[in-house]
Amino acid sequence: MAGCSSASSLPCICIASCLCSCTFSIRYHHIMEDNAPILEAMEEAESVIVPAAAMILDETAQTFTSTLCETFPPLTLPTPLQPLFSTPNTLISPLFVLAVIMMFLSLLFAQKFGRSPLQQLGQVGPRGRKYHSWNESTTGGCGGRFIDWWIFGGSVWIRAALCLWDGMAGTHSFDGDHHHQESSGENLFACFGVVGSKSEKNAAAGEDKKQSEGTTHDHLVHAGSSTGILGFDSSLGGFGPICLAPIRASVFLLAWCSVCSFLKITYNELVDFSTKLAVPATSGQFQQIPSTMYRDEIGNVVASILHFIQDVMNIGSNLVEKKSDALGDAWLPTIAYAIAFITVLECGMYLIGNVCMLLKIYLPMGVSHPGGARPHKIVRTPQWTEGKEHFLSRHLLTGDGNSDSDDTGKSGALSSKWRCAVAHDSHRDTIAKFNYIKTKGDDVSSSFMTGEPFGRQIWTLDEAQPSTDEEVSEDVMEKTLKRELVPNLKEKTKNEEKTEDNNIFGPLSPIGGLVQNIFSFDKDNESHKEKSKQDETTKLIETMASGGRKPMGFDPSKNPNSCDQIFRAQMISSYLEKNDGKFPEDIAYLQDEGEKGEANPAKTATEAAKRGIAFYSLLQSTDGHWAGDYGGPHFLLPGLVVSWYVMGCPSVMISPPQQALMLHYFKVHQQADGGWGTHIESPSTMFGTVICYLAARLLGAHKDEDWIKSGRDFIQKEGGAVMTSSWAKFWLCLVGCMDWKGHNSVPPEMWLLPNWFPFHPGRMWCHCRMVYLPMGYLYGSRFIYSQAETDPLIEELRNELYCEPYDSIEWDRTRHLVASMDNYSPIPTFMKFAQNCLSVYENWKIFRPFRDAIRKAGIDFCLEYMRAEDLQTNFIDIGPVNKALNMVSAFHSANNDINDPAVRSHMMRVPDYLWVAEDGMKMNGYNGSQCWDTSFAIQAVWECGLLDRFPVMSAKVWAFLERTQILSTECSQSTPAYQYESCDSRDKFYRHVSKGGWPFSTSAHGWPISDCTGEGLKGVLALMDSPVVMDGVKRGILKDIGPRRLYDAVNVILTLQNEDGGWATYENNRGFGWYEELNPSEVFGDIMIDYSYVECSMASLTALADFHEKFPDHRKNEVTFAIKRGAEFMKSIQRKDGSWYGSWACCFCYGCWFGIEGLIKSGESASSPAIQKCCQYLISKQRANGGWGEDFTSCYDKDYAANGMQNYGDDGSGVVNTAWALMALSAAKCNDVEAIRKGVRYLMSRQLDCGDWPQEGIAGVFNRACGITYTAYRNVFPIWALGRCVATYGDNIDKDPKILATKSQN
């Protein structure tokens, strides 16, 4: 019984301390500094109550354990095994305890010295480890292979089940004439470095250029061949843990005997020392020492040590000396039993791991299942002032002034001086703006534009800068492609260009040059006919760019989505000037004199697709990508504005013309009730309103302006800014408009938790953790705008934002306040309790010494992590929120020095996020969607069978995709980001392998995503079917994307597959479903971990399938098995009604397309129940006009929008949703041909004369509740759907079969 009671004492004391801390957590918040006597009295009472409570709980625990031990007496064990479990003096033998502890310590040691294996426990996919060799120290400072084996062997069972499930190890494949030894699981030999040493040594030395080109394959181990950290012997396969367990048990016993021998010697020395201190001891025995013998401190220390050693030595000394009274003749049987015990223990854990995995995979409702419809649906709708159309004034379009008073003036898109600069042009513009000249010895990581320029897009008022000799201009590349790939297209000579100076298509600048010609021509020398022609061309361009709306008009009551009129007008004019003023053949009718102004609808679906591609080709940028508006959320731009303001309002970051455009954006998106929504189609929320109001005031809007008054009335009507959500409160704290006590704690020391800790920030979804990382730094530093107390504007805002005097607010009581309109994801009760505990931690003086000591370390790590993120992304950062926060953090760490190199590098990347459209200047939800949109677009053209009909367009896409593959080009590998691709850096900063993946936006962004990698890979594979493109590659006109690079992409996809068989976004699922109980954000749902999604799973699965068709021998078993598992996952998350929930667009039509296509590509029969059920579901949602329609409420409510796209579509239907539905049905070869025909007719009827389609409701969504704009979707997906329907059902799919029969008879 003594063992039971002593074991319970420590936990009881811990429990008592926790309870007492909770008991007194409330009282502190109501005690101010001037109540010192009360505070002292309470602390004195606490010092009495805590020990008393501990004593009561200890006695209770002793009684409980005593009763438990009497009720369940110890089992009778075999005599030889008894010393292993118990001794005469203790309930449990120290040997048994240490055997269990050894298992646990092996995990801790692996965590300390290995490559962070424990952070994978919540995930399954390996993190892309590569280049194992003898030259690589796989255990940090330890470095030895034996230490690797010992440390990882102790915890090998954790990963063994995964290895077994992933198809065992030691598979082989052949690539041409070269043999590859591979492992789909964790390979212990790879840790030893006995596989692939030759090629890996070259790779370690940076000599893998030949490998990347596919020319060196001897004993090559692919990047994913040994991708994990914990391992098992591939020659033993799944039996590795079982075979290795006895060996570890034997080594453990030998080590324990050595420890016992050491303890005996130490004991004797201490006995001798105690004798000198007059401690009586009987010679030859371990004397029991009276507890009251010593009064001095040295005596107490000696006594404690002796007591400890005595407890441990009881069996240890007998094992060493083999005394007969303890073991008798059973020495060998005891050792055998010990080995058997540890072996059984490890095997049991191994089997439990397998069982848990099987249960997790085959349970019908996994953590990644999005669930059913929400019980509480959104009922509020946005309220707009009807019929109020906004136009950008000439001042705003030209940047000549910041006045927006001319709101009713109508200026055409071509009158804008704002231009979209891309690629090298954008880099030159930024460098010139910052007056930076690179000199020898400069630190390019912090002072210069790094990363691939392809894909970058910024808006500027400055004219294009001339290219340098060392750069290859994208315009030159475009001309070369035209000359080489289209022989009959002759380039103009310089003399020809000089003769056309006064012509509408004379020597114009790449973008916007036509504008100069139109508005700066010499009227005295221009004939009336030529001027009329120019006016007609201008009108035609602006009409084509308007998307079926009034040119440059913006009426949010009709549609709050922009249709990119300024950008599209400039791209169309740029195309005309480069092509002798002629449109592509398929839309040349637009310039025919006899057909101007007359409707000219396409006659067949194929013709409609050709027109769509021809129009979309006009919008392609010189570097090969398609740009577009990726705005929508209202909370992004205000964060940037706050950052700009607290950094001293540097004009190089946000210029006065930009401020004016931003104010226009806020003004036109304000709703009739005075508020702003969380996004452009959202009803007004306190989150959107407070933060937009704050930004408008900081940008210069006066408090007495009517629209500002209206916004202030909305805020105060809803209870003031204390009722907004936590993210808005954070920005208020930064600028000094809210006390930090009003915001819940974001402790930076959370990052110091060991990686094996169940809740670790490194396990969270990357977007979530990369936002709360700088939040932790700024909160821990208590950053406040340095002029907050003296700035009169901040004083005004403190009075405007609240319903009571600022100084009278009890901030701590406002931490959990939030308006119901913001409360999409209510803070769980447990999280509120945790936040209250953290409030105690932040405010109680008793924790201050510990907090001050540990916080500095946490802040330092956050700063180091943010620096790594900045360099890995070339200062773009993963998204706009952490971009702004990282920038403020860099500013603070530089002691508010705006000229610090890191701060300047941050400001140079701010334009990457800004976009100009007819509704003003906004902040995109990313630095664009370039790679995503372009990959989809080229697949659409491929499925239409028209790649070579548009050869220059296709070749430019190939060039773009080649330059966009992450860390795969010479330019990207010369950046600091490439240095962070090492195993140590990835594990330290929680990054998955990046090399070989494709991004959502640009290579410089640096974050690969599973579905973007899949779509990028499919785009490349599609272009391989183009003879023109492949001829360009063969002739050296285009750079090759060799097999090695495709293998890297496949490796990224394979390593991103989760244990449930699905794919998440950026990383494997590292966390657990209960993480959502700790979600601190009220406005977003399911943000804590990276779930598996149907979209990511389909994109990854189909990419593997397409790759396998062209490269059937590369990692054959892994690829086919991954496809099979992916299909099983997709079926597991299908709803009972047959649908799939789309998490990244609106919504069920989108999810159904991904679901059906993924299953079809995985080999599922079109007649399977899963596919047929989904087809029936889609058919049931088709509207009377033949189309399909949804809005963002489908995502918000997780239920199909009952009225379709009623607000911003066409009688409830939309072209994008219709295209998704048709793509799904035609992939399944749906036998309801009439439904397909009606859908095709609908798309054709909605096509505009120029080949464009109208911009309708918002298409994208993220985090369940926030919509985001994809202006490219209205072009890409109708083209794709028409091409697929024609390929499946024939070109007469749009025709009535009765009419066709009549024509056939005639």
PDB file of N, CA, C and O in Angstrom, residues 79 98 189 257 321 476 494 500 563 574 587 617 626 642 664 707 718 746 749-750 808 811 930 956 1081 1114 1157 1243:
ATOM      1  N   THR A  79       7.472 -17.715 -10.576  1.00  0.00           N
ATOM      2  CA  THR A  79       8.565 -17.360  -9.663  1.00  0.00           C
ATOM      3  C   THR A  79       9.726 -16.662 -10.357  1.00  0.00           C
ATOM      4  O   THR A  79      10.214 -15.639  -9.861  1.00  0.00           O
ATOM      5  N   LEU A  98      11.545   1.078 -15.038  1.00  0.00           N
ATOM      6  CA  LEU A  98      12.540   1.571 -15.980  1.00  0.00           C
ATOM      7  C   LEU A  98      12.367   0.970 -17.369  1.00  0.00           C
ATOM      8  O   LEU A  98      12.720   1.579 -18.368  1.00  0.00           O
ATOM      9  N   PHE A 189      17.905   1.157 -43.722  1.00  0.00           N
ATOM     10  CA  PHE A 189      19.163   1.169 -44.443  1.00  0.00           C
ATOM     11  C   PHE A 189      19.477   2.582 -44.954  1.00  0.00           C
ATOM     12  O   PHE A 189      20.637   2.960 -45.060  1.00  0.00           O
ATOM     13  N   CYS A 257      22.199  -3.457 -15.874  1.00  0.00           N
ATOM     14  CA  CYS A 257      23.172  -4.062 -14.969  1.00  0.00           C
ATOM     15  C   CYS A 257      24.357  -3.132 -14.744  1.00  0.00           C
ATOM     16  O   CYS A 257      24.873  -3.010 -13.627  1.00  0.00           O
ATOM     17  N   GLU A 321      24.921  -9.217  -8.568  1.00  0.00           N
ATOM     18  CA  GLU A 321      25.641 -10.219  -7.793  1.00  0.00           C
ATOM     19  C   GLU A 321      25.020 -11.611  -7.888  1.00  0.00           C
ATOM     20  O   GLU A 321      25.552 -12.580  -7.356  1.00  0.00           O
ATOM     21  N   VAL A 476      10.693  39.885 -75.754  1.00  0.00           N
ATOM     22  CA  VAL A 476      11.603  39.243 -76.712  1.00  0.00           C
ATOM     23  C   VAL A 476      11.256  37.772 -76.851  1.00  0.00           C
ATOM     24  O   VAL A 476      11.256  37.214 -77.950  1.00  0.00           O
ATOM     25  N   LYS A 494      12.148  47.441 -88.124  1.00  0.00           N
ATOM     26  CA  LYS A 494      12.201  48.759 -87.477  1.00  0.00           C
ATOM     27  C   LYS A 494      11.759  49.860 -88.433  1.00  0.00           C
ATOM     28  O   LYS A 494      11.107  50.825 -88.037  1.00  0.00           O
ATOM     29  N   GLU A 500       4.791  54.035 -89.054  1.00  0.00           N
ATOM     30  CA  GLU A 500       3.450  53.944 -88.478  1.00  0.00           C
ATOM     31  C   GLU A 500       3.347  54.686 -87.172  1.00  0.00           C
ATOM     32  O   GLU A 500       2.545  54.365 -86.309  1.00  0.00           O
ATOM     33  N   CYS A 563     -15.311  43.013 -62.772  1.00  0.00           N
ATOM     34  CA  CYS A 563     -15.036  42.114 -63.896  1.00  0.00           C
ATOM     35  C   CYS A 563     -13.736  42.488 -64.589  1.00  0.00           C
ATOM     36  O   CYS A 563     -13.534  42.154 -65.750  1.00  0.00           O
ATOM     37  N   SER A 574      -2.990  45.878 -75.855  1.00  0.00           N
ATOM     38  CA  SER A 574      -1.612  45.418 -76.022  1.00  0.00           C
ATOM     39  C   SER A 574      -1.529  44.318 -77.079  1.00  0.00           C
ATOM     40  O   SER A 574      -0.596  44.293 -77.894  1.00  0.00           O
ATOM     41  N   ILE A 587     -12.234  35.184 -83.715  1.00  0.00           N
ATOM     42  CA  ILE A 587     -13.080  36.341 -83.351  1.00  0.00           C
ATOM     43  C   ILE A 587     -12.777  37.524 -84.267  1.00  0.00           C
ATOM     44  O   ILE A 587     -13.039  38.673 -83.926  1.00  0.00           O
ATOM     45  N   SER A 617      -7.102  34.266 -75.026  1.00  0.00           N
ATOM     46  CA  SER A 617      -5.703  34.416 -75.425  1.00  0.00           C
ATOM     47  C   SER A 617      -5.291  35.885 -75.475  1.00  0.00           C
ATOM     48  O   SER A 617      -4.108  36.206 -75.343  1.00  0.00           O
ATOM     49  N   TRP A 626      -2.063  33.971 -66.856  1.00  0.00           N
ATOM     50  CA  TRP A 626      -3.244  34.814 -66.896  1.00  0.00           C
ATOM     51  C   TRP A 626      -3.426  35.469 -65.527  1.00  0.00           C
ATOM     52  O   TRP A 626      -3.416  34.771 -64.495  1.00  0.00           O
ATOM     53  N   VAL A 642      -3.216  49.491 -41.548  1.00  0.00           N
ATOM     54  CA  VAL A 642      -2.761  49.653 -40.169  1.00  0.00           C
ATOM     55  C   VAL A 642      -1.239  49.506 -40.097  1.00  0.00           C
ATOM     56  O   VAL A 642      -0.556  50.298 -39.420  1.00  0.00           O
ATOM     57  N   HIS A 664     -11.673  54.906 -52.356  1.00  0.00           N
ATOM     58  CA  HIS A 664     -12.780  54.672 -53.289  1.00  0.00           C
ATOM     59  C   HIS A 664     -13.334  53.259 -53.122  1.00  0.00           C
ATOM     60  O   HIS A 664     -14.545  53.047 -53.141  1.00  0.00           O
ATOM     61  N   TRP A 707     -20.559  59.193 -45.345  1.00  0.00           N
ATOM     62  CA  TRP A 707     -20.377  57.743 -45.351  1.00  0.00           C
ATOM     63  C   TRP A 707     -19.607  57.271 -44.126  1.00  0.00           C
ATOM     64  O   TRP A 707     -19.837  56.163 -43.628  1.00  0.00           O
ATOM     65  N   GLU A 718     -24.327  48.529 -32.721  1.00  0.00           N
ATOM     66  CA  GLU A 718     -24.068  47.131 -32.376  1.00  0.00           C
ATOM     67  C   GLU A 718     -23.252  46.962 -31.104  1.00  0.00           C
ATOM     68  O   GLU A 718     -22.846  45.855 -30.762  1.00  0.00           O
ATOM     69  N   VAL A 746      -1.946  35.562 -26.668  1.00  0.00           N
ATOM     70  CA  VAL A 746      -1.324  34.782 -27.741  1.00  0.00           C
ATOM     71  C   VAL A 746       0.125  34.563 -27.315  1.00  0.00           C
ATOM     72  O   VAL A 746       1.034  35.245 -27.775  1.00  0.00           O
ATOM     73  N   GLU A 749       5.535  31.780 -26.119  1.00  0.00           N
ATOM     74  CA  GLU A 749       6.255  30.644 -25.544  1.00  0.00           C
ATOM     75  C   GLU A 749       5.622  29.303 -25.886  1.00  0.00           C
ATOM     76  O   GLU A 749       6.216  28.248 -25.608  1.00  0.00           O
ATOM     77  N   MET A 750       4.436  29.336 -26.498  1.00  0.00           N
ATOM     78  CA  MET A 750       3.847  28.081 -26.973  1.00  0.00           C
ATOM     79  C   MET A 750       4.781  27.361 -27.943  1.00  0.00           C
ATOM     80  O   MET A 750       4.785  26.137 -28.033  1.00  0.00           O
ATOM     81  N   SER A 808     -12.680  54.468 -19.398  1.00  0.00           N
ATOM     82  CA  SER A 808     -13.526  53.817 -18.396  1.00  0.00           C
ATOM     83  C   SER A 808     -13.815  52.350 -18.714  1.00  0.00           C
ATOM     84  O   SER A 808     -14.456  51.661 -17.919  1.00  0.00           O
ATOM     85  N   TRP A 811     -11.235  46.495 -19.763  1.00  0.00           N
ATOM     86  CA  TRP A 811     -10.857  45.755 -20.963  1.00  0.00           C
ATOM     87  C   TRP A 811     -10.891  44.254 -20.764  1.00  0.00           C
ATOM     88  O   TRP A 811     -11.272  43.510 -21.672  1.00  0.00           O
ATOM     89  N   GLN A 930      -2.019  32.905 -60.194  1.00  0.00           N
ATOM     90  CA  GLN A 930      -1.437  32.766 -61.526  1.00  0.00           C
ATOM     91  C   GLN A 930      -1.298  31.311 -61.976  1.00  0.00           C
ATOM     92  O   GLN A 930      -1.781  30.924 -63.047  1.00  0.00           O
ATOM     93  N   LYS A 956       3.844  29.744 -74.509  1.00  0.00           N
ATOM     94  CA  LYS A 956       4.054  30.672 -73.381  1.00  0.00           C
ATOM     95  C   LYS A 956       3.635  30.019 -72.062  1.00  0.00           C
ATOM     96  O   LYS A 956       4.273  30.244 -71.019  1.00  0.00           O
ATOM     97  N   SER A1081     -10.527  31.781 -33.381  1.00  0.00           N
ATOM     98  CA  SER A1081     -11.152  32.723 -34.300  1.00  0.00           C
ATOM     99  C   SER A1081     -12.648  32.464 -34.384  1.00  0.00           C
ATOM    100  O   SER A1081     -13.084  31.335 -34.612  1.00  0.00           O
ATOM    101  N   HIS A1114       7.871   4.391 -63.243  1.00  0.00           N
ATOM    102  CA  HIS A1114       8.413   5.175 -62.124  1.00  0.00           C
ATOM    103  C   HIS A1114       7.557   4.972 -60.869  1.00  0.00           C
ATOM    104  O   HIS A1114       6.383   5.306 -60.841  1.00  0.00           O
ATOM    105  N   GLU A1157     -14.754  13.054 -61.249  1.00  0.00           N
ATOM    106  CA  GLU A1157     -13.564  12.918 -62.099  1.00  0.00           C
ATOM    107  C   GLU A1157     -12.464  12.133 -61.386  1.00  0.00           C
ATOM    108  O   GLU A1157     -11.746  11.344 -62.007  1.00  0.00           O
ATOM    109  N   LEU A1243     -24.831  27.543 -71.729  1.00  0.00           N
ATOM    110  CA  LEU A1243     -23.508  28.169 -71.816  1.00  0.00           C
ATOM    111  C   LEU A1243     -23.371  28.944 -73.122  1.00  0.00           C
ATOM    112  O   LEU A1243     -22.830  30.061 -73.136  1.00  0.00           O
TER     113      LEU A1243
END
